[in-house]
Amino acid sequence: MPVKIACFVDSSNFLQRLTVILLTIILFAIAPNARSTSFTIVNGQFVTSQQILSSNETGTINSGGDLTTSVTAISASGEKILRC
């Protein structure tokens, strides 16, 4: 006598989990300023997001570049920080 095996997948639970995973990936991809790194703002470039610097990183705003935010424009922590 053959045995039938039914495989049921809760598609709504799967879709919810998939949605959460995809949103998490998207948030990490579009939020690069959450990580600190050296930066350069060049002539004609207008930046409106906060820039974050840690030890031994450099932030440069060339003549004609602009960094304007609604919060502190440059957040710096660590060693060897030059504040101008």
mmCIF file with all atom_site columns, N, CA and C in Angstrom, residues 9-21:
data_model
loop_
_atom_site.group_PDB
_atom_site.id
_atom_site.type_symbol
_atom_site.label_atom_id
_atom_site.label_alt_id
_atom_site.label_comp_id
_atom_site.label_asym_id
_atom_site.label_entity_id
_atom_site.label_seq_id
_atom_site.pdbx_PDB_ins_code
_atom_site.Cartn_x
_atom_site.Cartn_y
_atom_site.Cartn_z
_atom_site.occupancy
_atom_site.B_iso_or_equiv
_atom_site.pdbx_formal_charge
_atom_site.auth_seq_id
_atom_site.auth_comp_id
_atom_site.auth_asym_id
_atom_site.auth_atom_id
_atom_site.pdbx_PDB_model_num
ATOM 1  N N  . VAL A 1 9  ? 3.379  24.018 3.650 1.00 0.00 ? 9  VAL A N  1
ATOM 2  C CA . VAL A 1 9  ? 4.229  25.148 4.009 1.00 0.00 ? 9  VAL A CA 1
ATOM 3  C C  . VAL A 1 9  ? 3.324  26.321 4.312 1.00 0.00 ? 9  VAL A C  1
ATOM 4  N N  . ASP A 1 10 ? 3.518  26.912 5.466 1.00 0.00 ? 10 ASP A N  1
ATOM 5  C CA . ASP A 1 10 ? 2.736  28.084 5.827 1.00 0.00 ? 10 ASP A CA 1
ATOM 6  C C  . ASP A 1 10 ? 3.291  29.271 5.050 1.00 0.00 ? 10 ASP A C  1
ATOM 7  N N  . SER A 1 11 ? 2.652  29.594 3.928 1.00 0.00 ? 11 SER A N  1
ATOM 8  C CA . SER A 1 11 ? 3.193  30.620 3.050 1.00 0.00 ? 11 SER A CA 1
ATOM 9  C C  . SER A 1 11 ? 3.161  32.009 3.673 1.00 0.00 ? 11 SER A C  1
ATOM 10 N N  . SER A 1 12 ? 2.191  32.302 4.531 1.00 0.00 ? 12 SER A N  1
ATOM 11 C CA . SER A 1 12 ? 2.147  33.633 5.148 1.00 0.00 ? 12 SER A CA 1
ATOM 12 C C  . SER A 1 12 ? 3.309  33.819 6.112 1.00 0.00 ? 12 SER A C  1
ATOM 13 N N  . ASN A 1 13 ? 3.680  32.791 6.862 1.00 0.00 ? 13 ASN A N  1
ATOM 14 C CA . ASN A 1 13 ? 4.817  32.869 7.772 1.00 0.00 ? 13 ASN A CA 1
ATOM 15 C C  . ASN A 1 13 ? 6.115  33.014 6.983 1.00 0.00 ? 13 ASN A C  1
ATOM 16 N N  . PHE A 1 14 ? 6.229  32.276 5.896 1.00 0.00 ? 14 PHE A N  1
ATOM 17 C CA . PHE A 1 14 ? 7.405  32.367 5.042 1.00 0.00 ? 14 PHE A CA 1
ATOM 18 C C  . PHE A 1 14 ? 7.546  33.776 4.468 1.00 0.00 ? 14 PHE A C  1
ATOM 19 N N  . LEU A 1 15 ? 6.462  34.344 3.981 1.00 0.00 ? 15 LEU A N  1
ATOM 20 C CA . LEU A 1 15 ? 6.498  35.688 3.404 1.00 0.00 ? 15 LEU A CA 1
ATOM 21 C C  . LEU A 1 15 ? 6.856  36.737 4.449 1.00 0.00 ? 15 LEU A C  1
ATOM 22 N N  . GLN A 1 16 ? 6.366  36.584 5.661 1.00 0.00 ? 16 GLN A N  1
ATOM 23 C CA . GLN A 1 16 ? 6.712  37.529 6.734 1.00 0.00 ? 16 GLN A CA 1
ATOM 24 C C  . GLN A 1 16 ? 8.202  37.471 7.032 1.00 0.00 ? 16 GLN A C  1
ATOM 25 N N  . ARG A 1 17 ? 8.744  36.288 7.139 1.00 0.00 ? 17 ARG A N  1
ATOM 26 C CA . ARG A 1 17 ? 10.174 36.141 7.419 1.00 0.00 ? 17 ARG A CA 1
ATOM 27 C C  . ARG A 1 17 ? 11.023 36.676 6.265 1.00 0.00 ? 17 ARG A C  1
ATOM 28 N N  . LEU A 1 18 ? 10.604 36.387 5.053 1.00 0.00 ? 18 LEU A N  1
ATOM 29 C CA . LEU A 1 18 ? 11.320 36.873 3.883 1.00 0.00 ? 18 LEU A CA 1
ATOM 30 C C  . LEU A 1 18 ? 11.301 38.400 3.836 1.00 0.00 ? 18 LEU A C  1
ATOM 31 N N  . THR A 1 19 ? 10.164 38.991 4.153 1.00 0.00 ? 19 THR A N  1
ATOM 32 C CA . THR A 1 19 ? 10.046 40.449 4.179 1.00 0.00 ? 19 THR A CA 1
ATOM 33 C C  . THR A 1 19 ? 10.996 41.059 5.197 1.00 0.00 ? 19 THR A C  1
ATOM 34 N N  . VAL A 1 20 ? 11.066 40.489 6.381 1.00 0.00 ? 20 VAL A N  1
ATOM 35 C CA . VAL A 1 20 ? 11.961 41.000 7.425 1.00 0.00 ? 20 VAL A CA 1
ATOM 36 C C  . VAL A 1 20 ? 13.419 40.892 6.982 1.00 0.00 ? 20 VAL A C  1
ATOM 37 N N  . ILE A 1 21 ? 13.787 39.785 6.393 1.00 0.00 ? 21 ILE A N  1
ATOM 38 C CA . ILE A 1 21 ? 15.166 39.594 5.939 1.00 0.00 ? 21 ILE A CA 1
ATOM 39 C C  . ILE A 1 21 ? 15.517 40.597 4.844 1.00 0.00 ? 21 ILE A C  1
#
